[in-house]
Short mmCIF file of C-alpha atoms and ligand atoms in Angstrom, two decimals:
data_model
loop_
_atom_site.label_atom_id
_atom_site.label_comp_id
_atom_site.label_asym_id
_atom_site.label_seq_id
_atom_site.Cartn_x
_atom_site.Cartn_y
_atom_site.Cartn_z
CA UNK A 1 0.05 42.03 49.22
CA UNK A 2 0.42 43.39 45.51
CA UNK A 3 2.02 40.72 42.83
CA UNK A 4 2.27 39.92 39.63
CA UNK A 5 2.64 36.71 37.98
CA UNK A 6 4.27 36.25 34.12
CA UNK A 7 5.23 32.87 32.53
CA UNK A 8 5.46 33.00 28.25
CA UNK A 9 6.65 29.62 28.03
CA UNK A 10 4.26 27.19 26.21
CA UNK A 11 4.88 24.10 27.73
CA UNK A 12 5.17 20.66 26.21
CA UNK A 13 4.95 18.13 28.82
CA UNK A 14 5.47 14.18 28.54
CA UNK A 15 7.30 10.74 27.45
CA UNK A 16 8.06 10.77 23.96
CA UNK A 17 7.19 14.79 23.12
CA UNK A 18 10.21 14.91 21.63
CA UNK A 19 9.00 13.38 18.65
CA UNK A 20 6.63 16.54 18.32
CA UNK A 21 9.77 18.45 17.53
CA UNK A 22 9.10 18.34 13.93
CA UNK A 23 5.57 19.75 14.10
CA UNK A 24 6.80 22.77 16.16
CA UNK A 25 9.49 23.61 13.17
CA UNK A 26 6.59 24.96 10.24
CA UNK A 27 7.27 28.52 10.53
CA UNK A 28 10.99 28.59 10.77
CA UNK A 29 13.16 28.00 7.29
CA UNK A 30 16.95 27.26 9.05
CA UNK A 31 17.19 26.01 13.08
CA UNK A 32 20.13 25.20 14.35
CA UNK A 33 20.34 22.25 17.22
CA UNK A 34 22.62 23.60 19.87
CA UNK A 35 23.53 20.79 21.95
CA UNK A 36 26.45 19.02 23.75
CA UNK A 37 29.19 16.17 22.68
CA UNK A 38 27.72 13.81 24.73
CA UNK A 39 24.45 13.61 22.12
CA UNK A 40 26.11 13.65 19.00
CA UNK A 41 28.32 10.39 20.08
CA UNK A 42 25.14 8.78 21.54
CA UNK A 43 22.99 9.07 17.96
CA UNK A 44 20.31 11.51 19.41
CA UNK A 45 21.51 14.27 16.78
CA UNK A 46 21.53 11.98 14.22
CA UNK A 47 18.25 10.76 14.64
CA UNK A 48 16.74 14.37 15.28
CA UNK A 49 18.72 15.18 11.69
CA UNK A 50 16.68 12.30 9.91
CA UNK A 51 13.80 13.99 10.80
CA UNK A 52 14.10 17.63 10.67
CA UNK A 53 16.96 20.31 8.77
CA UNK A 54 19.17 21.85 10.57
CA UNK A 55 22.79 23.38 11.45
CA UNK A 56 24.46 22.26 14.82
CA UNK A 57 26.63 23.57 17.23
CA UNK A 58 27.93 21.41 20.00
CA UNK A 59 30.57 23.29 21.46
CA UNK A 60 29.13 23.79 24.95
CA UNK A 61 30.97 23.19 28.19
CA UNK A 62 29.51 23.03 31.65
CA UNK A 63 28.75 26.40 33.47
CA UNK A 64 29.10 27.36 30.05
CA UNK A 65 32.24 30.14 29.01
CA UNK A 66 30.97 33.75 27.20
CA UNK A 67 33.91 32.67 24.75
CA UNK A 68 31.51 29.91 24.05
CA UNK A 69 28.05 32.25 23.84
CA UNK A 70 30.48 34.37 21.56
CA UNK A 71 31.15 31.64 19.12
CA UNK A 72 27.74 30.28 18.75
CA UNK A 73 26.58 33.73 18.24
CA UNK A 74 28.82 34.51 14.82
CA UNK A 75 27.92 30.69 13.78
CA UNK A 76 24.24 31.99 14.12
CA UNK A 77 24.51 35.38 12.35
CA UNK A 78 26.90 33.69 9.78
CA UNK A 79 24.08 30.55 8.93
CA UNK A 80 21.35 33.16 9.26
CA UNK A 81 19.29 30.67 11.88
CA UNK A 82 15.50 32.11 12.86
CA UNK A 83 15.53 29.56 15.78
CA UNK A 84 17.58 27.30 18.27
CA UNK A 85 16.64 23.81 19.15
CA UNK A 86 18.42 23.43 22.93
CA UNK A 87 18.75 20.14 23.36
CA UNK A 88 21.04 19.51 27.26
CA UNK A 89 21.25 20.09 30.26
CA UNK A 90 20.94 23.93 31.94
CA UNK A 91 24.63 24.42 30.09
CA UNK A 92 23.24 24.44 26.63
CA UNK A 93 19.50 25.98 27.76
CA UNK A 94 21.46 28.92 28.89
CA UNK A 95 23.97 29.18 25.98
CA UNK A 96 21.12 29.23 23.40
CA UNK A 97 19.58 31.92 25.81
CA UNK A 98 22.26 34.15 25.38
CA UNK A 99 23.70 33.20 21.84
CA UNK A 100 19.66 34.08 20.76
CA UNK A 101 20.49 37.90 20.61
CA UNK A 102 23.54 37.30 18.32
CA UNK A 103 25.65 40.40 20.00
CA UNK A 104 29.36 40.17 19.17
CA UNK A 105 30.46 39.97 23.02
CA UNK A 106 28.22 38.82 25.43
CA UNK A 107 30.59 39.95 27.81
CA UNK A 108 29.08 43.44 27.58
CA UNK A 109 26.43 42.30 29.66
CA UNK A 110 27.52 39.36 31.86
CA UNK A 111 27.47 41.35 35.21
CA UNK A 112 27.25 45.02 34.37
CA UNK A 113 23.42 45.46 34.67
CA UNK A 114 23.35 46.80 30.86
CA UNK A 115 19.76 45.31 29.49
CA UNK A 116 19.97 42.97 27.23
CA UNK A 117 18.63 43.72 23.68
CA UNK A 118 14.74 42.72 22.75
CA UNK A 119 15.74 41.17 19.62
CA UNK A 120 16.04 37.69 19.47
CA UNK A 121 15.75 34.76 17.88
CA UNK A 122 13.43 31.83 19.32
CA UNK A 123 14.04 28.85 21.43
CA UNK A 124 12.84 25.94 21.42
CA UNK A 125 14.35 24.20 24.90
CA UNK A 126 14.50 20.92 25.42
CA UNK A 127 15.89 19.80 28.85
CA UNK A 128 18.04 16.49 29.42
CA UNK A 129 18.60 17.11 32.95
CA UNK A 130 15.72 17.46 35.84
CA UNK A 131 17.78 20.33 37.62
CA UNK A 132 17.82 23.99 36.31
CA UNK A 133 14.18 24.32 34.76
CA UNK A 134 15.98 26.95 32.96
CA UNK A 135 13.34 25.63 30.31
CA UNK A 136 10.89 28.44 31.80
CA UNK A 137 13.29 30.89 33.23
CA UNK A 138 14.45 34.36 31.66
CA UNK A 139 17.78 33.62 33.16
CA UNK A 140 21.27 32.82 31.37
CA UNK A 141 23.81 31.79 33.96
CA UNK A 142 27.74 31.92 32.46
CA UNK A 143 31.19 32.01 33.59
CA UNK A 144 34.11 34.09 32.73
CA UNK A 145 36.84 31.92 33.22
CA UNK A 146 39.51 34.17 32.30
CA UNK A 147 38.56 36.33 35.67
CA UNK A 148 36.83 33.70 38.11
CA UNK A 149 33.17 35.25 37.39
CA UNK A 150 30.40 32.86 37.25
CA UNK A 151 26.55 35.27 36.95
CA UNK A 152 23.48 35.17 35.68
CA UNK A 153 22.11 37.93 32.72
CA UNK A 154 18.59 37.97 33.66
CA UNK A 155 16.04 39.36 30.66
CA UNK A 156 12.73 38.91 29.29
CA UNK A 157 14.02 38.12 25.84
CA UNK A 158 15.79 34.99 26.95
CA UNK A 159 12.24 33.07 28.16
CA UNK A 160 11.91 29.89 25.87
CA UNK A 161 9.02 29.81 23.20
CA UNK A 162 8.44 26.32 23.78
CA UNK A 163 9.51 23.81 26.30
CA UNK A 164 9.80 20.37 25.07
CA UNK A 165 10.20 18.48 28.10
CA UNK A 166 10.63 14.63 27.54
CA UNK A 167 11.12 13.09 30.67
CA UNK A 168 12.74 10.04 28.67
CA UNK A 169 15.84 11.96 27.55
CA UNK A 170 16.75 12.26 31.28
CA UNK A 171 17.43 8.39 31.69
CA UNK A 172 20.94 8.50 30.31
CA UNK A 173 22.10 11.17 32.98
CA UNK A 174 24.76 9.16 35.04
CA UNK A 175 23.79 8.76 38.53
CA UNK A 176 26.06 11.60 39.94
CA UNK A 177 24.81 14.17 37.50
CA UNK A 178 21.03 12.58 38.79
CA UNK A 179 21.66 13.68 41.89
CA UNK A 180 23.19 17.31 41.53
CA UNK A 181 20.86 18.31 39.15
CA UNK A 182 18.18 16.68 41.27
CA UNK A 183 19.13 18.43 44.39
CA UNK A 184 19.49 22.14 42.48
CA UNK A 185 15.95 21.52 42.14
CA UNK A 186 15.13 21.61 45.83
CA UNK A 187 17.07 24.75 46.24
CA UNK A 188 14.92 26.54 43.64
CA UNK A 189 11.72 25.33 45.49
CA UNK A 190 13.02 26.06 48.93
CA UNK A 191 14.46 29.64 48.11
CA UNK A 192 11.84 30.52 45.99
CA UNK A 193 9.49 30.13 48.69
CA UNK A 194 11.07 31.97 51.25
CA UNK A 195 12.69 34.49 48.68
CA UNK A 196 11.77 38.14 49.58
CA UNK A 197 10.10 37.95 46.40
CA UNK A 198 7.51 35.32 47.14
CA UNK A 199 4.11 35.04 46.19
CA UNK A 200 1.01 32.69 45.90
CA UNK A 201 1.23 31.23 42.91
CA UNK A 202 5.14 30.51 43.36
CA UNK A 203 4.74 29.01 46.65
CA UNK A 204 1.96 26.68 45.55
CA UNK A 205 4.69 25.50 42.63
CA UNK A 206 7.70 25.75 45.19
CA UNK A 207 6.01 23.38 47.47
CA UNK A 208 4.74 20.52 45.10
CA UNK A 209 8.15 20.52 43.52
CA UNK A 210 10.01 20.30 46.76
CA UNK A 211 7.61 17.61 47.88
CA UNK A 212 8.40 15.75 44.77
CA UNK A 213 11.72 15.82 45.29
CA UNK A 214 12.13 14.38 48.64
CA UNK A 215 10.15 11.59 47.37
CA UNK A 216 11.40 10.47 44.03
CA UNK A 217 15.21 11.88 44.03
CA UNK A 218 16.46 8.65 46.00
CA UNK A 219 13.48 6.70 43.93
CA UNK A 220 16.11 8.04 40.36
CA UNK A 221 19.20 7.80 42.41
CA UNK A 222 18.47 4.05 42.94
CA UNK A 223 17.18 2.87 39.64
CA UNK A 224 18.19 5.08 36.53
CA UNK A 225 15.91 3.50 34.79
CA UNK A 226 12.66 3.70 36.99
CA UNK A 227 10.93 6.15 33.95
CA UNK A 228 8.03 7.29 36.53
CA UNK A 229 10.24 8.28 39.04
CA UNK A 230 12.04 10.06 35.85
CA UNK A 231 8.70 11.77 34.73
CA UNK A 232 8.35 13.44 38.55
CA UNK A 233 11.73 14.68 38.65
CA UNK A 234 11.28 16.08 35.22
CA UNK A 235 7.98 17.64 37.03
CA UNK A 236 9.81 18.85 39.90
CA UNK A 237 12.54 20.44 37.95
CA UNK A 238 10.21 22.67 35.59
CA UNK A 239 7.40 23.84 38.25
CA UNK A 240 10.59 24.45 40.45
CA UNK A 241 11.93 26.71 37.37
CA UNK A 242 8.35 28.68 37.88
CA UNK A 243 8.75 28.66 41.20
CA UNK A 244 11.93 30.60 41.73
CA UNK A 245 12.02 32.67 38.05
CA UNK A 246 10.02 35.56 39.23
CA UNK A 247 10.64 35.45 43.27
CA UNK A 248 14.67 34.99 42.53
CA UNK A 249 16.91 32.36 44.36
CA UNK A 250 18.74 33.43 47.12
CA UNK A 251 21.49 33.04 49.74
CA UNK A 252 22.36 29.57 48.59
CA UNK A 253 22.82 30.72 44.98
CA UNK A 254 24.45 33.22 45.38
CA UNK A 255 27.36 31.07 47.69
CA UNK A 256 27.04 28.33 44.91
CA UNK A 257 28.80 31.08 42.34
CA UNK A 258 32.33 31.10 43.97
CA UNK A 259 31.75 27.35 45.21
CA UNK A 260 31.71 26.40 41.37
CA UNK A 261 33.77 28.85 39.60
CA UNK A 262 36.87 28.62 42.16
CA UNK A 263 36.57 25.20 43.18
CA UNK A 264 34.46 23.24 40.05
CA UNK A 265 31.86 22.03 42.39
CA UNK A 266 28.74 21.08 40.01
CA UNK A 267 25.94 23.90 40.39
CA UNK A 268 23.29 21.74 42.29
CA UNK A 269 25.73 20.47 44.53
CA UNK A 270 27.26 23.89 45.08
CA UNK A 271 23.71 25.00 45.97
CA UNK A 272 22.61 22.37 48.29
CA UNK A 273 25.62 22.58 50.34
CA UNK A 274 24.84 25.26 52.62
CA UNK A 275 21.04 25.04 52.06
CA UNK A 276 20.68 23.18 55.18
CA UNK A 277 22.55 25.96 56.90
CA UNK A 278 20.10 28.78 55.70
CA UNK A 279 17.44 26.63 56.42
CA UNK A 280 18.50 27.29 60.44
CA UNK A 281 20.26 30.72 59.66
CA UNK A 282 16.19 31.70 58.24
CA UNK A 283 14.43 29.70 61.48
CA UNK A 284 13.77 32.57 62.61
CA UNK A 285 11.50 33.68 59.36
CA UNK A 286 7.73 32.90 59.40
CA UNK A 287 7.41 31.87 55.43
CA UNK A 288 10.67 29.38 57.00
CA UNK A 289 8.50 27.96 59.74
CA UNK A 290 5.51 27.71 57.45
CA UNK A 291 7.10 25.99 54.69
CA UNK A 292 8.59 23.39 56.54
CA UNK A 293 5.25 22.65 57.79
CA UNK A 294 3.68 22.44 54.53
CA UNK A 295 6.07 20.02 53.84
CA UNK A 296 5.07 18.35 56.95
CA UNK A 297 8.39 18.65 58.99
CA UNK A 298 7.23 19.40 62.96
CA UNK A 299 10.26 22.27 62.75
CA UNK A 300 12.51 24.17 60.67
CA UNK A 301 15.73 21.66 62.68
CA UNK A 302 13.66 19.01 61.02
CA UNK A 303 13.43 20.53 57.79
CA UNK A 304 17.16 21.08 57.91
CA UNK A 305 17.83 17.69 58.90
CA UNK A 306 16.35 16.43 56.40
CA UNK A 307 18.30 18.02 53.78
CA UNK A 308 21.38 17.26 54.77
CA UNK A 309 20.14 13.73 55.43
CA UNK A 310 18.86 13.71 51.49
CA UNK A 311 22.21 15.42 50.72
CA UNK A 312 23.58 12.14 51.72
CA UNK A 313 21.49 9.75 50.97
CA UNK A 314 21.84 10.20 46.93
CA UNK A 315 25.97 10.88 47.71
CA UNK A 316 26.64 14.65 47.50
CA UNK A 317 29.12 15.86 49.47
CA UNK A 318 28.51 17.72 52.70
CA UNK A 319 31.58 19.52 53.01
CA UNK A 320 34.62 21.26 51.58
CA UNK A 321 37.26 19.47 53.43
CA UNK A 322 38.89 17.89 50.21
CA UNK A 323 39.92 21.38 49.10
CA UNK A 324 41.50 21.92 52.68
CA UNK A 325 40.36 25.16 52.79
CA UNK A 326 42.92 27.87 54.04
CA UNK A 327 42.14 31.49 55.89
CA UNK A 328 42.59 33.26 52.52
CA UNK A 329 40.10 30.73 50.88
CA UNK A 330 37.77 31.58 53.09
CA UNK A 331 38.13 35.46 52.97
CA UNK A 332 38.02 35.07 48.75
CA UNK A 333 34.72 32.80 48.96
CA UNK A 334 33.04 35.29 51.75
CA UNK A 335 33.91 38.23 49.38
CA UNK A 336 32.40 36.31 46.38
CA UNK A 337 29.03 35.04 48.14
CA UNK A 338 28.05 38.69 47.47
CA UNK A 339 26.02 38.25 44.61
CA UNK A 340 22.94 40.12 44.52
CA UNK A 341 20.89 37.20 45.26
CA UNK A 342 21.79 37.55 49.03
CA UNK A 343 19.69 40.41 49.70
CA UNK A 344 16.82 38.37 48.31
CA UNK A 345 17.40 36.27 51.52
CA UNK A 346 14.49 36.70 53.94
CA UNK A 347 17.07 37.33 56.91
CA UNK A 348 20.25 39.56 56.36
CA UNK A 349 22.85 37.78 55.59
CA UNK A 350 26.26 39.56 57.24
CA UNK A 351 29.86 38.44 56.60
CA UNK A 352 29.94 37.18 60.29
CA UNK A 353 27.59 34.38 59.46
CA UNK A 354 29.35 33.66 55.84
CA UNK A 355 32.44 33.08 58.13
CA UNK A 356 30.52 30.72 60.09
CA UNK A 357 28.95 29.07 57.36
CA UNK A 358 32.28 28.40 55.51
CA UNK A 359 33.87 27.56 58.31
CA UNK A 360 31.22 25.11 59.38
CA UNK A 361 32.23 23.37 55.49
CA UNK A 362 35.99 23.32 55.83
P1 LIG B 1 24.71 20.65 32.80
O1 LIG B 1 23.87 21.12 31.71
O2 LIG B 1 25.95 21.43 33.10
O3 LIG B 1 25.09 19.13 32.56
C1 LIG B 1 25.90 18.45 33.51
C2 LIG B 1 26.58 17.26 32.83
O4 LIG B 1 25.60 16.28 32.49
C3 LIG B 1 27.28 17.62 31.53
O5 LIG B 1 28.51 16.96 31.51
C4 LIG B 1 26.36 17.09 30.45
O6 LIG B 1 27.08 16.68 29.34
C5 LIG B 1 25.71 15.90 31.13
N1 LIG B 1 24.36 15.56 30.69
C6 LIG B 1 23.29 16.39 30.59
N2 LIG B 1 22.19 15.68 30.25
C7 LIG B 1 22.56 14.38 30.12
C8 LIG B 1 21.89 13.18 29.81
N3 LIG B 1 20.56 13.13 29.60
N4 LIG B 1 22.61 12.04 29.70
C9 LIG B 1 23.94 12.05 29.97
N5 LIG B 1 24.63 13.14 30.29
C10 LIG B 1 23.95 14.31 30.39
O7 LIG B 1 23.89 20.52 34.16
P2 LIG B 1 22.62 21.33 34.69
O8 LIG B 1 22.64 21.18 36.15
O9 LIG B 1 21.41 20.96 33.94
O10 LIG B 1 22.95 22.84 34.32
C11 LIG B 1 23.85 23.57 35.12
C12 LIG B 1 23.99 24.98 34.59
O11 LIG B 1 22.70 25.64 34.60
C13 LIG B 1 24.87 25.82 35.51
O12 LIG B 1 25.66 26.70 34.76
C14 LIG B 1 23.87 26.56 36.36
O13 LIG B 1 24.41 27.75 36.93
C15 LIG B 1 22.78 26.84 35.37
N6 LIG B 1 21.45 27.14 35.94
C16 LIG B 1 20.62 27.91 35.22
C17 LIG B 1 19.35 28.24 35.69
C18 LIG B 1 18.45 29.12 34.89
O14 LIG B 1 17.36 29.47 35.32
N7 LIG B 1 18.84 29.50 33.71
C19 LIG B 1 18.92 27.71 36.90
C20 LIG B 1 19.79 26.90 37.61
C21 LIG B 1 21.04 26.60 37.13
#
């Protein structure tokens, strides 16, 4: 088996790194902080601001809009910033990804397969959430919203410089964000692994992060506050981000796209709800059997079970049934699952068995 393994990312691990944020600054004369609402009315910007220079731009949504990339982009070229601070959730990791290379309209390559320039300017990510580990990835997942498109733009230019992961800013997630970002990271650890695109040094990642998470996602889910529990999840989430970046997610990503952009299902939750599915749709696939044994499951049904038990045990939903799902609902999110990311699947995935699935969630 040939393979190659890449990962740029220094990596900045631990409680309280944050306050290294300063040090890491020397060689740049203007950053900006892009960031989220939520941290300028809780005092975080503030108190990054009475420590370091910069410009800020907070205008970031979840699933984040191009019109949004687009904005922070001319606020970028218009300031003149050499480097972004990230400081959120996956939302505002991938913004800064794509607002880096400053191009009038991202929209010229959100879906079209047209590669993204080399120039950039640096990131500096810092995740709040234990979910995307877009804080090592070279992947920038937006939405359209005027035309129902949710994709990722996939290039080497948008890997992070530095990850500044402080498990501490993670505490403040509310307990239903805890758990979608949570489970997002077992889908990145579990498709990763049996991704077409596996190999060694992935798997070893995928399987310590999913093993993580089945222990200390109800462990967060519980008690917020329970900072070790916070420090594994934060764990989970980034070797789960270098678990899936180079293999590629698969057949539950790609149905999450249409789950969230039609119906506004949060990403992790999108994922997870038809991982338990492929997990018995890929039974039949070796790396499937093996993986649930490294986990120690006695069968792939077990494996599966377990998921959907985990689903509920931190409150996710299992279904769709709220959305009471008509024929032509199901036709539209069938057409949609066919992201790229389904071929990645280790078993083809045919429209017959996307009719099941959905049908299975109405
Ligand atoms: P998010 O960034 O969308 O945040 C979810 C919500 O939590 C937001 O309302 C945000 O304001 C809030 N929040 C975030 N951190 C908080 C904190 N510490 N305290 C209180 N509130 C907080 O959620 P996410 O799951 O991290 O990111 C999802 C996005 O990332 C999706 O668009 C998804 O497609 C994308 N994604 C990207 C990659 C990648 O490799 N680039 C991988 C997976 C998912």
């Amino acid at each position: 088996m040939n393979w190659n393994y890449t990962q740029p990312v220094e990596i900045i691990f631990g409680r309280g790194s944050l306050l290294k944020l300063s040090g890491l600054l020397n060689e740049f004369k203007k950053p900006i902080i892009v960031s989220e609402e939520y941290f300028l009315k809780n005092g975080l910007i503030d108190k990054i601001l009475s420590a370091i220079n910069a410009d800020v731009f907070t205008e970031v949504s979840p699933n984040p809009d191009v019109t949004e990339v687009n904005k922070c982009s001319s606020q970028i070229r218009k300031n003149g910033n050499d480097v972004i601070i990230a400081i959120g959730g996956g939302s505002v990791i991938d913004l800064s990804k794509s607002a880096s290379i400053t191009v009038e309209d991202i929209r010229e390559y959100h879906g079209t397969g047209k590669n993204v320039p080399d120039d950039h300017i640096p990131i500096i990510a810092v995740p709040t959430t234990s979910g995307t580990g877009s804080e090592v990835t070279n992947a920038s997942v937006l939405t359209d919203r005027e035309i129902g498109k949710k994709a990722p733009i996939v290039s080497g230019s948008f890997f992070p410089k530095i990850a500044l992961v402080d498990p501490e800013l993670t505490v403040s997630m509310p307990q239903k964000v805890t758990a979608s970002t949570g489970i997002d990271v077992l889908c990145h650890a579990v498709e990763g692994y049996w991704s077409k695109g596996h190999q060694p040094i992935c798997d070893a990642l995928a399987v310590r992060s999913a093993k993580l998470v089945f222990e200390y996602l109800p462990k967060v889910y519980d008690d917020p506050d329970d900072i070790e529990s916070r420090e594994k999840m934060s764990e989970a989430s980034l070797i789960g981000g270098l678990a899936f970046s180079l293999p590629k997610t698969t057949s539950s990503h790609a149905c999450s796209f249409p789950i969230t952009s039609i119906y506004n299902v949060p990403h992790g939750e999108a994922c997870s709800l038809t991982l338990d599915f492929f997990a018995r749709v890929n039974a039949v696939d070796n790396r499937t059997v093996q993986l649930a044994s490294e986990l120690g499951f006695g069968s792939v049904e077990e494996f599966a079970d377990a998921i959907s038990e985990l689903k509920k045990r931190v409150g996710l939903r299992t279904d769709l049934s709220e959305f009471e799902l008509t024929d032509e609902n199901i036709d539209e999110l069938v057409k949609k699952s066919h992201h790229p990311n389904l071929l990645n699947n280790p078993v083809e995935i045919t429209d017959e068995i996307l009719y099941e699935l959905y049908n299975n969630l109405r």
